[in-house]
């Protein structure tokens, strides 16, 4: 693991998710540039001190000298965004698989460089678009894919948080501070942090690609250097239309990610804060509720469910489904999907299209420059 030292949030989440199914063991890390914090983290995690490294470069150099059955197989990158590309490329070039936090990189150019390194190395590359690991998201995707709702017309996705409603990024909150720093977060604040989750989920479940966007970026908190509120109209291939809303200044909201998709004959409704419930609505019959582990689930969804119906499964389990699929791919199994290079490139192009559109007088901006002009 690179990053995720003492006091970090997402590193601990990755460790719990990776460990849940017994597919992964954490054996080495470069957790922090602070030497004391780095070693304390390794000690707390029960690692051999000789495999707690001061830097990723030293980790890669030493691990490559170990026998193949002892060295690391994969690197989890849980750092701020500005380190994703250099670390991912270094690990892929060294022959290691990579599981990286999102967004993929700081720019499309960096994302394309990661994609090229993954292709050249022949190694697996996964991205932490956690919400796509929920069983009911797979249920929704499979139902759309088999045509239950007819041709898709409308896609609405929102991700509302309120934790940045006050200027905590200038008051010592480390999680807020780096996310609003262009040098470490990249071109987008809220856009890159949670707007990418919403966008990836909308494309993944609908099975459609966004062709162009008409967007507004706002910074509500005075002095903040990146956006904290995003609104975008979406035009999908095939004529479907969509709306994406992401905000981190929706005071009182927690993690309000919600997806609604409607076709000719009906639609679906899913909320991350009630993740075990998928509501299906129809033109010609009463609404249906499908529950995780309950009757009526599709066969495709069943492998993602761990407990009997009524036992809550949530965020860590969804994350673990991605780590399990990642492990299966490394072992040569291609039976389960996980977000990777394609999702990373799509979300980076979305970020750049939204920023370009919001800064211009142009009504629509292509997410695929050169393809739809």
Short mmCIF file of C-alpha atoms in Angstrom, two decimals:
data_model
loop_
_atom_site.label_atom_id
_atom_site.label_comp_id
_atom_site.label_asym_id
_atom_site.label_seq_id
_atom_site.Cartn_x
_atom_site.Cartn_y
_atom_site.Cartn_z
CA UNK A 1 0.00 0.00 0.00
CA UNK A 2 1.16 3.51 -0.85
CA UNK A 3 -0.37 6.11 1.47
CA UNK A 4 -3.05 5.35 4.04
CA UNK A 5 -0.93 6.05 7.09
CA UNK A 6 -1.96 6.82 10.66
CA UNK A 7 -4.99 9.13 10.69
CA UNK A 8 -5.96 8.59 7.04
CA UNK A 9 -9.53 7.52 6.22
CA UNK A 10 -9.54 5.68 2.90
CA UNK A 11 -6.46 3.53 3.53
CA UNK A 12 -8.21 1.75 6.40
CA UNK A 13 -11.28 1.22 4.18
CA UNK A 14 -9.14 -0.41 1.49
CA UNK A 15 -7.49 -2.67 4.06
CA UNK A 16 -10.83 -3.83 5.47
CA UNK A 17 -12.29 -4.43 2.01
CA UNK A 18 -9.25 -6.30 0.73
CA UNK A 19 -9.20 -8.56 3.79
CA UNK A 20 -12.92 -9.39 3.87
CA UNK A 21 -12.90 -12.41 1.55
CA UNK A 22 -9.43 -13.71 2.39
CA UNK A 23 -8.06 -13.07 -1.11
CA UNK A 24 -5.48 -10.50 -0.02
CA UNK A 25 -2.84 -10.07 2.67
CA UNK A 26 -1.11 -6.76 3.35
CA UNK A 27 2.63 -7.48 3.46
CA UNK A 28 4.39 -4.18 2.70
CA UNK A 29 3.81 -0.47 2.53
CA UNK A 30 5.07 3.08 2.19
CA UNK A 31 2.34 4.70 4.26
CA UNK A 32 3.62 8.22 4.86
CA UNK A 33 6.48 10.56 4.05
CA UNK A 34 6.63 11.22 7.80
CA UNK A 35 9.06 8.55 9.01
CA UNK A 36 7.53 8.18 12.47
CA UNK A 37 3.97 7.94 11.19
CA UNK A 38 5.09 5.47 8.52
CA UNK A 39 6.74 3.10 11.00
CA UNK A 40 3.92 3.39 13.54
CA UNK A 41 1.42 2.44 10.85
CA UNK A 42 3.43 -0.61 9.87
CA UNK A 43 3.75 -1.65 13.49
CA UNK A 44 0.01 -1.25 14.13
CA UNK A 45 -0.69 -3.39 11.06
CA UNK A 46 1.69 -6.11 12.22
CA UNK A 47 4.10 -5.78 9.30
CA UNK A 48 7.75 -6.79 9.21
CA UNK A 49 9.65 -3.54 9.81
CA UNK A 50 11.96 -4.43 6.92
CA UNK A 51 8.97 -4.14 4.57
CA UNK A 52 7.81 -0.74 5.79
CA UNK A 53 9.54 1.54 3.32
CA UNK A 54 10.34 5.28 3.41
CA UNK A 55 9.15 5.73 -0.19
CA UNK A 56 7.44 3.92 -3.02
CA UNK A 57 10.67 3.89 -5.03
CA UNK A 58 12.40 1.99 -2.23
CA UNK A 59 9.43 -0.35 -1.87
CA UNK A 60 9.50 -1.25 -5.56
CA UNK A 61 13.30 -1.60 -5.68
CA UNK A 62 13.46 -3.95 -2.70
CA UNK A 63 10.34 -5.98 -3.44
CA UNK A 64 11.68 -6.79 -6.92
CA UNK A 65 14.71 -8.45 -5.32
CA UNK A 66 12.56 -10.88 -3.32
CA UNK A 67 11.64 -14.35 -4.59
CA UNK A 68 8.51 -14.30 -6.73
CA UNK A 69 6.45 -16.16 -4.11
CA UNK A 70 7.34 -13.58 -1.45
CA UNK A 71 7.26 -10.19 -3.18
CA UNK A 72 4.11 -8.11 -3.47
CA UNK A 73 1.73 -8.92 -6.32
CA UNK A 74 -0.25 -5.69 -6.31
CA UNK A 75 -0.01 -2.11 -5.06
CA UNK A 76 -2.97 -0.25 -3.54
CA UNK A 77 -2.58 3.51 -4.09
CA UNK A 78 -4.55 5.52 -1.51
CA UNK A 79 -2.75 8.86 -1.74
CA UNK A 80 -4.01 12.29 -2.82
CA UNK A 81 -4.64 12.53 -6.55
CA UNK A 82 -1.37 14.13 -7.66
CA UNK A 83 0.54 10.93 -6.84
CA UNK A 84 -1.74 8.49 -8.64
CA UNK A 85 -0.11 8.63 -12.07
CA UNK A 86 3.58 8.50 -11.08
CA UNK A 87 2.95 5.73 -8.57
CA UNK A 88 0.69 3.66 -10.82
CA UNK A 89 3.07 3.88 -13.77
CA UNK A 90 6.08 2.98 -11.62
CA UNK A 91 4.30 -0.06 -10.18
CA UNK A 92 2.97 -1.26 -13.54
CA UNK A 93 6.38 -0.83 -15.17
CA UNK A 94 7.86 -2.92 -12.35
CA UNK A 95 5.40 -5.74 -13.08
CA UNK A 96 2.92 -5.20 -10.25
CA UNK A 97 -0.86 -5.00 -10.53
CA UNK A 98 -2.45 -1.75 -9.29
CA UNK A 99 -5.63 -0.91 -7.38
CA UNK A 100 -5.89 2.89 -7.35
CA UNK A 101 -8.11 5.45 -5.67
CA UNK A 102 -10.20 7.67 -7.94
CA UNK A 103 -10.03 9.91 -9.84
CA UNK A 104 -7.52 8.07 -12.01
CA UNK A 105 -5.11 10.99 -12.35
CA UNK A 106 -4.79 14.77 -12.55
CA UNK A 107 -5.58 15.02 -16.28
CA UNK A 108 -6.57 13.04 -19.35
CA UNK A 109 -2.92 13.06 -20.44
CA UNK A 110 -1.85 11.40 -17.19
CA UNK A 111 -4.73 8.92 -17.40
CA UNK A 112 -3.71 7.96 -20.93
CA UNK A 113 -0.15 7.40 -19.69
CA UNK A 114 -1.44 5.02 -17.00
CA UNK A 115 -3.54 3.19 -19.61
CA UNK A 116 -0.49 2.80 -21.84
CA UNK A 117 1.59 1.46 -18.94
CA UNK A 118 -1.13 -1.05 -18.01
CA UNK A 119 -1.36 -2.28 -21.59
CA UNK A 120 2.42 -2.57 -22.00
CA UNK A 121 2.85 -4.40 -18.69
CA UNK A 122 -0.05 -6.81 -19.16
CA UNK A 123 -0.98 -6.19 -15.52
CA UNK A 124 -4.42 -5.52 -14.07
CA UNK A 125 -5.47 -1.98 -13.14
CA UNK A 126 -8.51 -1.33 -10.93
CA UNK A 127 -10.14 1.88 -9.69
CA UNK A 128 -12.01 2.45 -6.45
CA UNK A 129 -15.42 3.36 -7.84
CA UNK A 130 -16.85 1.70 -4.77
CA UNK A 131 -20.56 2.12 -5.40
CA UNK A 132 -20.47 -0.03 -8.53
CA UNK A 133 -19.73 -2.97 -6.22
CA UNK A 134 -23.14 -2.94 -4.51
CA UNK A 135 -25.32 -5.98 -5.29
CA UNK A 136 -28.35 -3.81 -6.12
CA UNK A 137 -26.27 -1.79 -8.58
CA UNK A 138 -25.43 -5.02 -10.40
CA UNK A 139 -29.14 -5.95 -10.23
CA UNK A 140 -30.07 -2.58 -11.77
CA UNK A 141 -27.39 -2.81 -14.47
CA UNK A 142 -28.42 -6.35 -15.45
CA UNK A 143 -32.11 -5.40 -15.67
CA UNK A 144 -31.32 -2.42 -17.90
CA UNK A 145 -29.02 -4.58 -20.02
CA UNK A 146 -31.64 -7.24 -20.68
CA UNK A 147 -34.15 -4.57 -21.75
CA UNK A 148 -36.66 -4.66 -18.90
CA UNK A 149 -37.40 -0.94 -19.25
CA UNK A 150 -37.13 -0.63 -23.03
CA UNK A 151 -35.00 2.04 -24.62
CA UNK A 152 -33.51 4.32 -21.96
CA UNK A 153 -34.70 7.91 -22.09
CA UNK A 154 -33.77 9.55 -18.78
CA UNK A 155 -30.80 9.20 -16.40
CA UNK A 156 -30.76 11.24 -13.19
CA UNK A 157 -27.93 10.96 -10.68
CA UNK A 158 -27.09 13.07 -7.66
CA UNK A 159 -24.44 12.92 -4.96
CA UNK A 160 -25.05 15.37 -2.12
CA UNK A 161 -22.74 15.94 0.85
CA UNK A 162 -22.65 18.77 3.34
CA UNK A 163 -19.29 18.35 5.06
CA UNK A 164 -17.61 21.26 3.22
CA UNK A 165 -20.36 23.78 3.94
CA UNK A 166 -17.95 25.64 6.23
CA UNK A 167 -14.29 26.54 5.45
CA UNK A 168 -12.87 23.57 7.34
CA UNK A 169 -10.22 23.24 4.61
CA UNK A 170 -8.55 26.34 6.12
CA UNK A 171 -9.05 25.24 9.74
CA UNK A 172 -6.74 22.23 9.85
CA UNK A 173 -8.98 19.46 8.51
CA UNK A 174 -6.49 17.41 6.48
CA UNK A 175 -9.09 15.51 4.45
CA UNK A 176 -10.70 18.79 3.38
CA UNK A 177 -7.43 20.66 2.92
CA UNK A 178 -5.90 18.47 0.22
CA UNK A 179 -9.22 18.01 -1.61
CA UNK A 180 -9.49 21.77 -2.17
CA UNK A 181 -5.84 22.23 -3.19
CA UNK A 182 -5.42 22.28 -7.00
CA UNK A 183 -1.83 21.05 -6.69
CA UNK A 184 -2.94 17.81 -5.03
CA UNK A 185 -6.59 17.36 -6.02
CA UNK A 186 -6.34 18.40 -9.67
CA UNK A 187 -8.67 20.42 -11.85
CA UNK A 188 -11.89 19.66 -9.96
CA UNK A 189 -12.82 19.76 -6.30
CA UNK A 190 -16.32 18.37 -5.74
CA UNK A 191 -16.30 17.48 -9.44
CA UNK A 192 -13.31 15.16 -9.11
CA UNK A 193 -14.07 13.85 -5.63
CA UNK A 194 -17.73 12.80 -5.91
CA UNK A 195 -18.92 14.03 -9.31
CA UNK A 196 -16.82 11.27 -10.85
CA UNK A 197 -18.62 8.66 -8.72
CA UNK A 198 -21.98 9.91 -9.99
CA UNK A 199 -20.84 9.99 -13.60
CA UNK A 200 -19.29 6.51 -13.50
CA UNK A 201 -22.39 5.03 -11.91
CA UNK A 202 -24.71 6.65 -14.47
CA UNK A 203 -22.75 5.24 -17.42
CA UNK A 204 -22.17 1.84 -15.81
CA UNK A 205 -25.79 1.13 -14.96
CA UNK A 206 -27.39 2.71 -18.04
CA UNK A 207 -24.92 1.02 -20.38
CA UNK A 208 -24.77 4.30 -22.31
CA UNK A 209 -21.91 6.73 -22.88
CA UNK A 210 -22.31 10.45 -22.32
CA UNK A 211 -21.54 12.30 -25.54
CA UNK A 212 -21.66 15.92 -24.36
CA UNK A 213 -22.28 18.09 -21.31
CA UNK A 214 -23.68 21.51 -20.48
CA UNK A 215 -22.38 22.42 -17.04
CA UNK A 216 -22.11 24.91 -14.21
CA UNK A 217 -19.34 24.88 -11.60
CA UNK A 218 -19.67 26.96 -8.44
CA UNK A 219 -17.52 27.70 -5.40
CA UNK A 220 -19.84 28.81 -2.61
CA UNK A 221 -17.35 29.04 0.26
CA UNK A 222 -15.36 32.25 -0.02
CA UNK A 223 -11.65 31.76 -0.64
CA UNK A 224 -11.94 28.10 -1.63
CA UNK A 225 -9.74 27.37 -4.66
CA UNK A 226 -11.78 24.59 -6.29
CA UNK A 227 -15.46 24.00 -6.97
CA UNK A 228 -17.72 22.72 -4.20
CA UNK A 229 -20.92 22.43 -6.28
CA UNK A 230 -21.56 20.96 -9.75
CA UNK A 231 -24.60 20.82 -12.05
CA UNK A 232 -24.53 19.22 -15.50
CA UNK A 233 -26.97 18.33 -18.24
CA UNK A 234 -25.96 15.15 -20.05
CA UNK A 235 -26.59 13.98 -23.59
CA UNK A 236 -26.17 10.24 -23.99
CA UNK A 237 -25.62 8.18 -27.10
CA UNK A 238 -28.90 7.03 -28.62
CA UNK A 239 -30.79 10.14 -27.56
CA UNK A 240 -31.19 9.62 -23.80
CA UNK A 241 -30.93 12.74 -21.64
CA UNK A 242 -29.59 13.10 -18.13
CA UNK A 243 -28.97 15.37 -15.17
CA UNK A 244 -26.02 15.13 -12.78
CA UNK A 245 -25.87 17.05 -9.52
CA UNK A 246 -22.96 16.84 -7.08
CA UNK A 247 -22.42 19.09 -4.09
CA UNK A 248 -20.32 19.14 -0.94
CA UNK A 249 -22.07 22.22 0.48
CA UNK A 250 -25.58 20.72 0.75
CA UNK A 251 -25.72 21.42 4.47
CA UNK A 252 -27.09 18.49 6.46
CA UNK A 253 -26.59 15.88 3.77
CA UNK A 254 -24.38 12.87 4.49
CA UNK A 255 -23.60 10.68 1.46
CA UNK A 256 -26.74 11.15 -0.59
CA UNK A 257 -25.93 9.28 -3.76
CA UNK A 258 -29.09 8.46 -5.73
CA UNK A 259 -29.60 7.03 -9.21
CA UNK A 260 -32.83 6.98 -11.25
CA UNK A 261 -33.11 5.58 -14.77
CA UNK A 262 -36.27 5.54 -16.90
CA UNK A 263 -37.03 3.84 -20.19
CA UNK A 264 -40.11 3.43 -22.37
CA UNK A 265 -41.86 0.95 -20.06
CA UNK A 266 -40.59 1.75 -16.59
CA UNK A 267 -37.63 2.70 -14.47
CA UNK A 268 -35.52 2.11 -11.38
CA UNK A 269 -34.57 4.03 -8.25
CA UNK A 270 -31.59 3.29 -5.95
CA UNK A 271 -30.09 5.21 -3.04
CA UNK A 272 -26.68 4.55 -1.49
CA UNK A 273 -27.99 5.29 2.00
CA UNK A 274 -30.55 2.46 1.57
CA UNK A 275 -28.33 0.25 -0.59
CA UNK A 276 -30.14 -3.06 -0.11
CA UNK A 277 -33.31 -1.78 -1.78
CA UNK A 278 -33.95 -1.36 -5.51
CA UNK A 279 -37.33 0.08 -6.51
CA UNK A 280 -38.74 -0.76 -9.94
CA UNK A 281 -41.60 1.32 -11.35
CA UNK A 282 -43.83 0.39 -14.30
CA UNK A 283 -46.37 1.96 -16.61
CA UNK A 284 -48.79 -0.96 -16.44
CA UNK A 285 -48.46 -2.50 -12.97
CA UNK A 286 -47.63 -1.64 -9.36
CA UNK A 287 -44.10 -0.80 -8.30
CA UNK A 288 -41.82 -3.63 -7.15
CA UNK A 289 -39.20 -3.66 -4.42
CA UNK A 290 -36.22 -5.98 -4.82
CA UNK A 291 -34.08 -6.57 -1.73
CA UNK A 292 -30.52 -7.82 -1.43
CA UNK A 293 -30.66 -11.56 -0.82
CA UNK A 294 -34.43 -11.63 -1.27
CA UNK A 295 -36.73 -13.29 -3.81
CA UNK A 296 -36.72 -12.07 -7.39
CA UNK A 297 -33.03 -11.23 -7.64
CA UNK A 298 -31.30 -12.16 -10.87
CA UNK A 299 -28.75 -14.96 -10.98
CA UNK A 300 -26.08 -12.44 -12.04
CA UNK A 301 -26.40 -10.61 -8.72
CA UNK A 302 -26.28 -13.58 -6.35
CA UNK A 303 -22.45 -13.95 -6.20
CA UNK A 304 -22.17 -10.42 -4.77
CA UNK A 305 -24.38 -11.21 -1.76
CA UNK A 306 -22.75 -12.53 1.41
CA UNK A 307 -25.53 -12.71 4.00
CA UNK A 308 -29.20 -13.79 4.17
CA UNK A 309 -31.84 -11.17 3.39
CA UNK A 310 -32.32 -8.66 6.20
CA UNK A 311 -28.71 -8.67 7.35
CA UNK A 312 -27.39 -5.29 6.19
CA UNK A 313 -24.60 -5.26 3.64
CA UNK A 314 -23.04 -1.91 2.87
CA UNK A 315 -20.04 0.16 1.91
CA UNK A 316 -17.24 -2.19 3.00
CA UNK A 317 -18.90 -5.19 1.37
CA UNK A 318 -19.39 -3.29 -1.90
CA UNK A 319 -15.72 -2.29 -1.83
CA UNK A 320 -14.77 -5.90 -1.08
CA UNK A 321 -16.66 -7.08 -4.17
CA UNK A 322 -14.26 -5.01 -6.28
CA UNK A 323 -11.20 -6.42 -4.52
CA UNK A 324 -12.54 -9.95 -4.97
CA UNK A 325 -13.12 -9.40 -8.72
CA UNK A 326 -9.63 -7.86 -8.99
CA UNK A 327 -8.11 -10.95 -7.36
CA UNK A 328 -10.07 -13.25 -9.66
CA UNK A 329 -8.78 -11.41 -12.73
CA UNK A 330 -5.19 -11.74 -11.53
CA UNK A 331 -5.72 -15.47 -11.09
CA UNK A 332 -6.94 -15.68 -14.65
CA UNK A 333 -10.68 -15.58 -14.06
CA UNK A 334 -12.70 -13.12 -16.10
CA UNK A 335 -16.08 -13.86 -14.58
CA UNK A 336 -16.60 -10.63 -12.62
CA UNK A 337 -16.40 -7.02 -13.80
CA UNK A 338 -14.56 -4.30 -11.88
CA UNK A 339 -13.90 -0.63 -12.73
CA UNK A 340 -10.60 -0.05 -14.47
CA UNK A 341 -8.87 1.82 -17.26
CA UNK A 342 -11.99 2.51 -19.33
CA UNK A 343 -13.85 3.99 -16.35
CA UNK A 344 -10.80 6.05 -15.42
CA UNK A 345 -10.39 7.55 -18.87
CA UNK A 346 -14.12 8.26 -19.19
CA UNK A 347 -14.28 10.09 -15.85
CA UNK A 348 -11.17 12.16 -16.60
CA UNK A 349 -12.65 13.22 -19.94
CA UNK A 350 -15.86 14.11 -18.13
CA UNK A 351 -13.96 16.31 -15.66
CA UNK A 352 -12.18 18.19 -18.42
CA UNK A 353 -15.36 18.59 -20.50
CA UNK A 354 -17.31 20.00 -17.54
CA UNK A 355 -14.55 22.46 -16.68
CA UNK A 356 -14.19 23.58 -20.30
CA UNK A 357 -17.93 24.01 -20.73
CA UNK A 358 -18.45 25.89 -17.47
CA UNK A 359 -15.69 28.33 -18.39
CA UNK A 360 -17.04 29.06 -21.87
CA UNK A 361 -20.15 30.47 -23.51
CA UNK A 362 -20.58 27.21 -25.41
CA UNK A 363 -23.86 25.42 -24.71
CA UNK A 364 -22.51 21.88 -25.18
CA UNK A 365 -19.01 20.42 -24.92
CA UNK A 366 -18.07 16.95 -26.17
CA UNK A 367 -16.80 14.36 -23.69
CA UNK A 368 -15.06 12.71 -26.66
CA UNK A 369 -13.21 15.55 -28.42
CA UNK A 370 -12.90 14.95 -32.16
CA UNK A 371 -15.49 12.16 -32.23
CA UNK A 372 -18.75 14.08 -32.11
CA UNK A 373 -17.77 17.47 -33.52
#
